[in-house]
Amino acid sequence: MSVPADVLIIGAGPAGLSAALAAANDGAHVVLLDDNPLPGGQIWRDGVQAKIPAQARQLRDAVDNHASIQRHAGTRVVARAGASALLVEDAERGWLISYRALILCTGARELLLPFPGWTLPGVTGAGGLQALIKGGLPVAGERIVVAGSGPLLLASAGTAKHNGAQVVRIAEQAALGAVAAFALQLPRWPHKLLQSFSLFDPRYRSGTRIIAALGTDRLEGVRLQRGNSVEELECDRLACGFGLIANVQLAQALGCALGNNAVQVDAWQATSVSGIYAAGECTGFGGSELALVEGCIAGHVAAGNRQAAQRLWPGRRRWQRFADALNEHFVLDPALKHLAEPDTLLCRCEDVPYAAVAAHTSWREAKLATRCGMGACQARICGAATQYLFDWQPVAPRPPFGPTRIDTLMQLEGSTQSGH
């Protein structure tokens, strides 16, 4: 059975929530899907130890209480079902949703790069540690090192400290000059300036990168390099992330053009495919403020209210400037491409070492020869790593986009016969 929607939105983070409310307020019937149990995306992730900003709670409540918005949690897209319908599935059933307009708000994930010891128990992504703590992971009394690049390091360290952890080092790979240049621009965005003061930590070191995680059965310490000096620190956890990578797989599968490894959109947040829009981190990284305004623009346009959308352009320009500054000053050092040793695992799911993957010239060739990317994460980690390490471009995923029940897939046959 196909459930029609005027506007179908994939992803209930800041962009998806704001898009849903904007479209619904313009009179559209909105269906909002997200594969997480609670709305908010990664940046507003809820949990037993999470402190959700008031703005996030207000937006979520407004969406949940709006008569024209139907939200489905724990629901993911399985396949395309014709020109304007998707096959989706939750824990209990699969069904078809047809739409007049589609907005992709699929967000981003952490870029994790391989280095010796990165698969030891106790090593996570920087955002991953945040998510675990918000979900209830006890870290009180633990010694934590946070390493990688970008403001997420400070946010992750802040969450850990707030929950009783001892942060022994925050290692930012960007040079001191780049970090200082970014900090000097923060007064243009007063809220961000205040936020930086609250997250400041005297254990923060710029121009410092991870060399190795140390330990046998689990993490015992880390080795860091700063200039020509190397230091080793004992720790219980390492949170390591090298920025974000846009979740573009669904957009690729739907035929949307990409640019700079993100979904390409115009001034109306429209993709290259008619009737499909995109907003938030899947179109580039700029934080929740940019995602919110982009979502509003996309929601208004999808509902046919271009006048309301255009009024939001100045706000988008303001936060796009912040995004541009962020991306300019936290560019990854090319030395990070050489962290892995030949025997360092690159694909953790299938135990494929770096040397085995590096021997090939394309992602497809490496995947066929080594099973890299064919494990449980379906290349979400190793595929992104090879994109950075070797400049390999990922291919568009083929349906089904993940493990799916047979009875869900059988609905595709029915949709073909009925003309969807």
Tab-separated table of C-alpha atoms in Angstrom:
chain	number	residue	atom	x	y	z
A	1	MET	CA	0.000	0.000	0.000
A	2	SER	CA	1.421	3.383	-0.966
A	3	VAL	CA	1.063	6.220	1.532
A	4	PRO	CA	1.083	9.558	-0.351
A	5	ALA	CA	2.855	12.686	0.880
A	6	ASP	CA	3.032	16.187	-0.523
A	7	VAL	CA	6.548	16.473	0.903
A	8	LEU	CA	8.623	13.503	2.033
A	9	ILE	CA	11.672	14.299	4.169
A	10	ILE	CA	14.495	11.862	4.901
A	11	GLY	CA	16.317	12.698	8.129
A	12	ALA	CA	15.009	14.293	11.341
A	13	GLY	CA	18.040	16.337	12.354
A	14	PRO	CA	17.953	20.148	12.512
A	15	ALA	CA	17.528	20.471	8.726
A	16	GLY	CA	14.797	17.843	8.493
A	17	LEU	CA	12.827	19.162	11.461
A	18	SER	CA	12.916	22.765	10.209
A	19	ALA	CA	12.029	21.645	6.667
A	20	ALA	CA	9.045	19.687	7.969
A	21	LEU	CA	7.693	22.596	9.979
A	22	ALA	CA	8.169	25.101	7.138
A	23	ALA	CA	6.424	22.875	4.580
A	24	ALA	CA	3.577	21.979	6.948
A	25	ASN	CA	2.989	25.620	7.855
A	26	ASP	CA	2.644	26.297	4.129
A	27	GLY	CA	-0.180	23.776	3.943
A	28	ALA	CA	1.673	20.653	2.766
A	29	HIS	CA	1.073	17.168	4.128
A	30	VAL	CA	4.531	16.109	5.346
A	31	VAL	CA	5.969	12.680	6.083
A	32	LEU	CA	9.254	12.737	8.012
A	33	LEU	CA	11.450	9.619	8.232
A	34	ASP	CA	14.534	8.949	10.335
A	35	ASP	CA	16.434	5.763	11.069
A	36	ASN	CA	17.114	6.775	14.685
A	37	PRO	CA	14.622	6.105	17.493
A	38	LEU	CA	14.497	9.797	18.473
A	39	PRO	CA	14.624	12.982	16.360
A	40	GLY	CA	17.491	15.445	16.479
A	41	GLY	CA	20.098	13.776	14.307
A	42	GLN	CA	23.688	13.454	15.512
A	43	ILE	CA	24.060	17.053	16.630
A	44	TRP	CA	20.948	17.012	18.835
A	45	ARG	CA	21.184	13.342	19.794
A	46	ASP	CA	18.952	12.501	22.747
A	47	GLY	CA	19.688	10.007	25.498
A	48	VAL	CA	19.680	9.407	29.238
A	49	GLN	CA	22.732	11.674	29.769
A	50	ALA	CA	22.002	14.149	26.973
A	51	LYS	CA	21.283	17.832	27.480
A	52	ILE	CA	19.182	18.904	24.518
A	53	PRO	CA	19.168	22.652	23.731
A	54	ALA	CA	15.873	24.416	24.341
A	55	GLN	CA	15.650	25.319	20.649
A	56	ALA	CA	15.886	21.642	19.723
A	57	ARG	CA	13.146	20.631	22.157
A	58	GLN	CA	10.857	23.408	20.956
A	59	LEU	CA	11.351	22.469	17.317
A	60	ARG	CA	10.836	18.780	18.006
A	61	ASP	CA	7.656	19.472	19.990
A	62	ALA	CA	6.334	21.748	17.240
A	63	VAL	CA	6.892	19.011	14.655
A	64	ASP	CA	5.341	16.261	16.780
A	65	ASN	CA	2.293	18.386	17.604
A	66	HIS	CA	1.631	19.565	14.036
A	67	ALA	CA	-1.450	17.947	12.527
A	68	SER	CA	0.037	17.946	9.015
A	69	ILE	CA	3.301	16.164	9.926
A	70	GLN	CA	3.578	12.398	10.224
A	71	ARG	CA	6.892	11.257	11.698
A	72	HIS	CA	8.241	7.714	11.471
A	73	ALA	CA	11.184	6.841	13.736
A	74	GLY	CA	13.488	3.864	13.242
A	75	THR	CA	12.658	3.861	9.541
A	76	ARG	CA	15.091	3.639	6.657
A	77	VAL	CA	14.911	3.830	2.894
A	78	VAL	CA	15.348	0.454	1.202
A	79	ALA	CA	14.986	1.260	-2.500
A	80	ARG	CA	13.510	3.571	-5.065
A	81	ALA	CA	10.074	2.503	-6.271
A	82	GLY	CA	9.492	4.378	-9.511
A	83	ALA	CA	9.947	8.048	-10.330
A	84	SER	CA	8.360	9.490	-7.181
A	85	ALA	CA	8.102	6.804	-4.517
A	86	LEU	CA	10.409	5.093	-2.048
A	87	LEU	CA	10.278	1.692	-0.400
A	88	VAL	CA	10.909	2.073	3.342
A	89	GLU	CA	11.067	-0.285	6.304
A	90	ASP	CA	10.887	-0.151	10.077
A	91	ALA	CA	11.213	-2.932	12.664
A	92	GLU	CA	7.742	-4.287	11.930
A	93	ARG	CA	6.883	-3.716	8.271
A	94	GLY	CA	7.877	-2.323	4.907
A	95	TRP	CA	5.742	0.022	2.840
A	96	LEU	CA	5.763	2.424	-0.094
A	97	ILE	CA	5.578	6.192	0.204
A	98	SER	CA	4.836	8.284	-2.869
A	99	TYR	CA	5.641	11.988	-2.854
A	100	ARG	CA	5.284	15.174	-4.840
A	101	ALA	CA	8.555	16.618	-3.498
A	102	LEU	CA	11.429	14.930	-1.674
A	103	ILE	CA	13.884	16.641	0.704
A	104	LEU	CA	17.095	14.836	1.608
A	105	CYS	CA	18.417	15.790	5.051
A	106	THR	CA	20.667	12.782	5.483
A	107	GLY	CA	23.362	14.591	7.458
A	108	ALA	CA	26.971	13.531	7.786
A	109	ARG	CA	29.150	11.064	9.631
A	110	GLU	CA	32.642	11.199	11.067
A	111	LEU	CA	35.673	10.651	8.915
A	112	LEU	CA	37.785	8.017	10.643
A	113	LEU	CA	41.291	7.373	9.331
A	114	PRO	CA	43.328	4.231	10.041
A	115	PHE	CA	46.423	4.378	12.251
A	116	PRO	CA	48.222	1.710	14.289
A	117	GLY	CA	45.988	0.602	17.155
A	118	TRP	CA	42.812	2.341	15.984
A	119	THR	CA	40.811	-0.900	16.289
A	120	LEU	CA	41.674	-1.430	19.973
A	121	PRO	CA	38.725	-1.518	22.395
A	122	GLY	CA	38.508	1.949	23.940
A	123	VAL	CA	39.083	3.812	20.661
A	124	THR	CA	36.014	5.531	19.163
A	125	GLY	CA	35.205	8.495	16.991
A	126	ALA	CA	35.037	11.904	18.660
A	127	GLY	CA	31.353	12.206	17.868
A	128	GLY	CA	30.963	8.514	18.631
A	129	LEU	CA	32.146	9.063	22.195
A	130	GLN	CA	29.670	11.908	22.563
A	131	ALA	CA	26.856	9.665	21.367
A	132	LEU	CA	27.877	6.853	23.723
A	133	ILE	CA	28.008	9.174	26.719
A	134	LYS	CA	24.632	10.700	25.878
A	135	GLY	CA	23.259	7.170	25.598
A	136	GLY	CA	24.412	6.336	29.118
A	137	LEU	CA	28.054	5.198	28.874
A	138	PRO	CA	29.722	5.862	32.272
A	139	VAL	CA	33.055	7.680	31.905
A	140	ALA	CA	33.479	9.148	35.398
A	141	GLY	CA	37.106	8.953	36.468
A	142	GLU	CA	38.377	7.763	33.088
A	143	ARG	CA	41.374	9.388	31.399
A	144	ILE	CA	40.453	10.471	27.882
A	145	VAL	CA	42.447	11.790	24.936
A	146	VAL	CA	40.562	13.523	22.111
A	147	ALA	CA	42.400	13.834	18.798
A	148	GLY	CA	41.778	14.725	15.161
A	149	SER	CA	40.446	17.972	13.735
A	150	GLY	CA	37.684	20.519	14.079
A	151	PRO	CA	35.464	22.023	16.790
A	152	LEU	CA	33.869	18.630	17.424
A	153	LEU	CA	36.979	17.746	19.438
A	154	LEU	CA	36.186	20.474	21.977
A	155	ALA	CA	32.521	19.511	22.086
A	156	SER	CA	33.361	15.851	22.667
A	157	ALA	CA	35.848	16.756	25.399
A	158	GLY	CA	33.259	19.031	26.999
A	159	THR	CA	30.687	16.244	27.111
A	160	ALA	CA	33.236	13.861	28.638
A	161	LYS	CA	34.294	16.371	31.322
A	162	HIS	CA	30.693	17.186	32.172
A	163	ASN	CA	30.173	13.495	32.901
A	164	GLY	CA	33.176	13.159	35.178
A	165	ALA	CA	35.968	12.138	32.818
A	166	GLN	CA	39.502	13.504	32.997
A	167	VAL	CA	40.549	14.894	29.612
A	168	VAL	CA	44.340	14.623	29.484
A	169	ARG	CA	44.856	16.012	25.973
A	170	ILE	CA	42.935	17.549	23.078
A	171	ALA	CA	45.151	17.127	20.013
A	172	GLU	CA	44.136	19.294	17.040
A	173	GLN	CA	46.024	18.554	13.826
A	174	ALA	CA	45.517	22.059	12.384
A	175	ALA	CA	48.436	24.451	12.885
A	176	LEU	CA	48.342	27.161	15.541
A	177	GLY	CA	48.169	29.892	12.886
A	178	ALA	CA	45.092	28.342	11.279
A	179	VAL	CA	43.319	27.883	14.615
A	180	ALA	CA	44.155	31.445	15.648
A	181	ALA	CA	42.936	32.851	12.324
A	182	PHE	CA	39.633	31.034	12.774
A	183	ALA	CA	39.289	32.233	16.362
A	184	LEU	CA	39.843	35.857	15.278
A	185	GLN	CA	36.790	35.598	13.013
A	186	LEU	CA	34.456	34.301	15.722
A	187	PRO	CA	33.244	37.762	16.857
A	188	ARG	CA	31.275	37.851	13.573
A	189	TRP	CA	29.108	35.131	15.137
A	190	PRO	CA	28.729	36.129	18.828
A	191	HIS	CA	26.966	32.914	19.817
A	192	LYS	CA	29.869	30.868	18.479
A	193	LEU	CA	32.341	33.117	20.304
A	194	LEU	CA	30.568	32.545	23.616
A	195	GLN	CA	30.402	28.844	22.904
A	196	SER	CA	34.167	28.743	22.304
A	197	PHE	CA	34.792	30.343	25.713
A	198	SER	CA	32.692	27.679	27.431
A	199	LEU	CA	34.570	24.876	25.640
A	200	PHE	CA	38.097	26.240	26.153
A	201	ASP	CA	40.457	23.700	27.702
A	202	PRO	CA	44.081	24.318	28.788
A	203	ARG	CA	45.011	20.820	27.572
A	204	TYR	CA	44.232	21.802	23.962
A	205	ARG	CA	47.241	21.553	21.635
A	206	SER	CA	47.252	22.641	17.991
A	207	GLY	CA	49.600	21.204	15.380
A	208	THR	CA	49.389	17.830	17.140
A	209	ARG	CA	48.394	14.584	15.503
A	210	ILE	CA	47.860	11.007	16.579
A	211	ILE	CA	50.567	8.525	15.595
A	212	ALA	CA	49.347	5.384	17.321
A	213	ALA	CA	47.029	3.971	19.937
A	214	LEU	CA	48.955	1.797	22.372
A	215	GLY	CA	47.871	-1.378	24.118
A	216	THR	CA	47.443	-5.133	23.765
A	217	ASP	CA	43.933	-6.312	24.588
A	218	ARG	CA	42.546	-2.791	24.933
A	219	LEU	CA	43.689	0.830	24.822
A	220	GLU	CA	46.368	1.736	27.360
A	221	GLY	CA	47.803	4.948	25.922
A	222	VAL	CA	48.448	7.087	22.847
A	223	ARG	CA	51.456	8.378	20.953
A	224	LEU	CA	51.169	11.957	19.668
A	225	GLN	CA	53.461	14.052	17.487
A	226	ARG	CA	53.818	17.824	17.693
A	227	GLY	CA	56.436	19.195	15.352
A	228	ASN	CA	59.568	17.146	15.919
A	229	SER	CA	58.608	16.018	19.414
A	230	VAL	CA	56.702	12.850	20.297
A	231	GLU	CA	54.842	12.251	23.552
A	232	GLU	CA	53.110	9.226	24.998
A	233	LEU	CA	50.175	9.584	27.361
A	234	GLU	CA	48.399	6.935	29.389
A	235	CYS	CA	44.644	6.927	28.895
A	236	ASP	CA	41.540	4.749	29.109
A	237	ARG	CA	39.776	6.095	26.039
A	238	LEU	CA	40.731	7.753	22.773
A	239	ALA	CA	38.137	9.722	20.803
A	240	CYS	CA	39.489	10.454	17.346
A	241	GLY	CA	37.743	12.123	14.397
A	242	PHE	CA	39.012	13.981	11.336
A	243	GLY	CA	35.993	16.077	10.460
A	244	LEU	CA	32.811	15.027	8.708
A	245	ILE	CA	31.860	13.352	5.472
A	246	ALA	CA	28.448	13.945	3.905
A	247	ASN	CA	25.964	11.090	3.706
A	248	VAL	CA	25.330	11.181	-0.033
A	249	GLN	CA	24.556	7.529	-0.775
A	250	LEU	CA	20.793	7.997	-1.100
A	251	ALA	CA	21.248	11.131	-3.207
A	252	GLN	CA	23.628	9.223	-5.481
A	253	ALA	CA	21.167	6.364	-5.832
A	254	LEU	CA	18.469	8.850	-6.856
A	255	GLY	CA	20.726	10.360	-9.518
A	256	CYS	CA	21.547	13.653	-7.795
A	257	ALA	CA	24.788	15.336	-8.844
A	258	LEU	CA	27.583	15.723	-6.293
A	259	GLY	CA	30.131	18.499	-5.849
A	260	ASN	CA	33.000	18.623	-3.348
A	261	ASN	CA	31.837	15.235	-2.022
A	262	ALA	CA	28.438	16.657	-1.034
A	263	VAL	CA	25.005	16.916	-2.638
A	264	GLN	CA	24.994	19.791	-5.138
A	265	VAL	CA	22.140	22.285	-4.675
A	266	ASP	CA	21.151	25.655	-6.115
A	267	ALA	CA	19.876	28.764	-4.333
A	268	TRP	CA	16.505	27.038	-3.750
A	269	GLN	CA	18.193	23.959	-2.194
A	270	ALA	CA	17.155	22.050	-5.322
A	271	THR	CA	19.313	19.171	-6.521
A	272	SER	CA	19.985	18.303	-10.153
A	273	VAL	CA	16.920	16.013	-10.123
A	274	SER	CA	13.559	17.741	-10.523
A	275	GLY	CA	11.424	17.553	-7.391
A	276	ILE	CA	14.300	16.546	-5.095
A	277	TYR	CA	15.830	19.016	-2.638
A	278	ALA	CA	18.604	18.696	-0.056
A	279	ALA	CA	19.549	20.593	3.084
A	280	GLY	CA	21.892	20.381	6.030
A	281	GLU	CA	25.216	18.620	6.356
A	282	CYS	CA	24.661	16.387	3.339
A	283	THR	CA	25.167	19.529	1.212
A	284	GLY	CA	28.262	20.698	3.137
A	285	PHE	CA	29.274	21.319	6.731
A	286	GLY	CA	28.297	24.415	8.648
A	287	GLY	CA	26.708	23.412	11.941
A	288	SER	CA	23.136	23.401	13.176
A	289	GLU	CA	22.486	27.076	12.394
A	290	LEU	CA	23.169	26.653	8.686
A	291	ALA	CA	21.265	23.356	8.630
A	292	LEU	CA	18.213	25.002	10.196
A	293	VAL	CA	17.994	27.834	7.677
A	294	GLU	CA	18.693	25.517	4.729
A	295	GLY	CA	15.955	23.180	5.944
A	296	CYS	CA	13.482	26.066	6.177
A	297	ILE	CA	14.312	27.189	2.649
A	298	ALA	CA	13.928	23.666	1.268
A	299	GLY	CA	10.636	23.150	3.117
A	300	HIS	CA	9.118	26.388	1.827
A	301	VAL	CA	10.248	25.727	-1.753
A	302	ALA	CA	9.000	22.129	-1.711
A	303	ALA	CA	5.600	23.430	-0.543
A	304	GLY	CA	5.535	26.070	-3.288
A	305	ASN	CA	6.255	29.148	-1.151
A	306	ARG	CA	9.337	30.615	-2.830
A	307	GLN	CA	8.703	34.071	-1.434
A	308	ALA	CA	9.129	32.861	2.156
A	309	ALA	CA	12.202	30.889	1.114
A	310	GLN	CA	13.891	33.887	-0.489
A	311	ARG	CA	13.473	35.956	2.670
A	312	LEU	CA	15.772	33.458	4.406
A	313	TRP	CA	18.664	33.865	1.964
A	314	PRO	CA	20.509	36.561	4.006
A	315	GLY	CA	20.513	34.275	7.068
A	316	ARG	CA	21.878	31.443	5.009
A	317	ARG	CA	24.661	33.657	3.638
A	318	ARG	CA	25.633	34.626	7.196
A	319	TRP	CA	26.036	31.022	8.351
A	320	GLN	CA	27.595	29.942	5.058
A	321	ARG	CA	30.402	32.387	5.782
A	322	PHE	CA	30.938	30.618	9.111
A	323	ALA	CA	31.000	27.258	7.319
A	324	ASP	CA	33.518	28.572	4.796
A	325	ALA	CA	35.814	29.822	7.573
A	326	LEU	CA	35.539	26.494	9.375
A	327	ASN	CA	36.383	24.454	6.305
A	328	GLU	CA	39.229	26.769	5.312
A	329	HIS	CA	41.089	26.700	8.618
A	330	PHE	CA	40.677	23.043	9.559
A	331	VAL	CA	41.940	21.509	6.318
A	332	LEU	CA	43.539	18.138	6.971
A	333	ASP	CA	47.328	17.897	6.852
A	334	PRO	CA	48.409	15.609	3.963
A	335	ALA	CA	50.634	13.805	6.487
A	336	LEU	CA	47.463	12.127	7.806
A	337	LYS	CA	47.360	10.090	4.599
A	338	HIS	CA	50.443	8.225	5.846
A	339	LEU	CA	49.456	7.308	9.396
A	340	ALA	CA	48.698	3.655	8.599
A	341	GLU	CA	51.367	0.953	8.517
A	342	PRO	CA	51.102	-1.793	5.841
A	343	ASP	CA	49.523	-4.203	8.369
A	344	THR	CA	47.135	-1.619	9.875
A	345	LEU	CA	43.566	-2.728	9.316
A	346	LEU	CA	41.746	-0.409	6.924
A	347	CYS	CA	38.478	-2.376	6.732
A	348	ARG	CA	37.664	-3.438	10.282
A	349	CYS	CA	34.599	-5.467	9.350
A	350	GLU	CA	36.450	-7.799	6.963
A	351	ASP	CA	39.962	-7.556	8.532
A	352	VAL	CA	41.556	-6.124	5.375
A	353	PRO	CA	44.956	-4.455	5.938
A	354	TYR	CA	46.010	-1.141	4.426
A	355	ALA	CA	48.612	-2.707	2.115
A	356	ALA	CA	46.064	-5.045	0.517
A	357	VAL	CA	43.774	-2.123	-0.360
A	358	ALA	CA	46.579	0.243	-1.421
A	359	ALA	CA	47.725	-2.295	-4.021
A	360	HIS	CA	44.677	-1.481	-6.149
A	361	THR	CA	43.760	1.527	-8.278
A	362	SER	CA	40.030	1.977	-7.604
A	363	TRP	CA	37.416	1.322	-4.956
A	364	ARG	CA	35.608	-1.203	-7.140
A	365	GLU	CA	38.814	-3.142	-7.849
A	366	ALA	CA	39.823	-3.183	-4.181
A	367	LYS	CA	36.362	-4.261	-3.087
A	368	LEU	CA	36.233	-7.162	-5.542
A	369	ALA	CA	39.733	-8.368	-4.699
A	370	THR	CA	39.797	-7.917	-0.902
A	371	ARG	CA	36.149	-7.737	0.330
A	372	CYS	CA	36.930	-4.250	1.635
A	373	GLY	CA	33.618	-2.487	2.270
A	374	MET	CA	31.520	-5.665	2.190
A	375	GLY	CA	31.078	-6.015	5.951
A	376	ALA	CA	28.484	-4.857	8.432
A	377	CYS	CA	29.120	-1.114	8.040
A	378	GLN	CA	28.733	-1.370	4.247
A	379	ALA	CA	31.776	0.860	3.574
A	380	ARG	CA	30.574	3.744	5.729
A	381	ILE	CA	33.963	3.817	7.465
A	382	CYS	CA	36.518	2.268	5.111
A	383	GLY	CA	34.874	3.719	1.998
A	384	ALA	CA	35.168	7.238	3.399
A	385	ALA	CA	38.762	6.555	4.448
A	386	THR	CA	39.794	5.379	0.972
A	387	GLN	CA	38.109	8.418	-0.542
A	388	TYR	CA	40.458	10.620	1.492
A	389	LEU	CA	43.544	8.397	1.354
A	390	PHE	CA	43.483	7.498	-2.355
A	391	ASP	CA	41.034	10.021	-3.869
A	392	TRP	CA	38.744	7.147	-4.876
A	393	GLN	CA	35.180	8.122	-5.658
A	394	PRO	CA	32.492	5.848	-4.218
A	395	VAL	CA	29.967	4.350	-6.607
A	396	ALA	CA	26.234	4.833	-6.144
A	397	PRO	CA	24.706	2.106	-3.964
A	398	ARG	CA	22.404	-0.432	-5.558
A	399	PRO	CA	19.082	-1.402	-3.986
A	400	PRO	CA	18.391	-2.704	-1.473
A	401	PHE	CA	20.467	-0.117	0.356
A	402	GLY	CA	20.922	-2.402	3.370
A	403	PRO	CA	19.854	-5.768	4.790
A	404	THR	CA	16.115	-5.980	4.173
A	405	ARG	CA	13.295	-8.450	4.799
A	406	ILE	CA	12.031	-10.417	1.804
A	407	ASP	CA	8.411	-9.423	2.385
A	408	THR	CA	9.471	-5.758	2.161
A	409	LEU	CA	11.242	-6.343	-1.156
A	410	MET	CA	8.205	-8.140	-2.544
A	411	GLN	CA	6.334	-4.838	-2.455
A	412	LEU	CA	8.561	-3.570	-5.251
A	413	GLU	CA	6.961	-6.127	-7.592
A	414	GLY	CA	3.536	-4.900	-6.601
A	415	SER	CA	4.520	-1.286	-7.169
A	416	THR	CA	5.782	-2.095	-10.675
A	417	GLN	CA	2.561	-3.842	-11.589
A	418	SER	CA	0.429	-0.980	-10.271
A	419	GLY	CA	2.429	1.619	-12.194
A	420	HIS	CA	4.238	3.402	-9.332
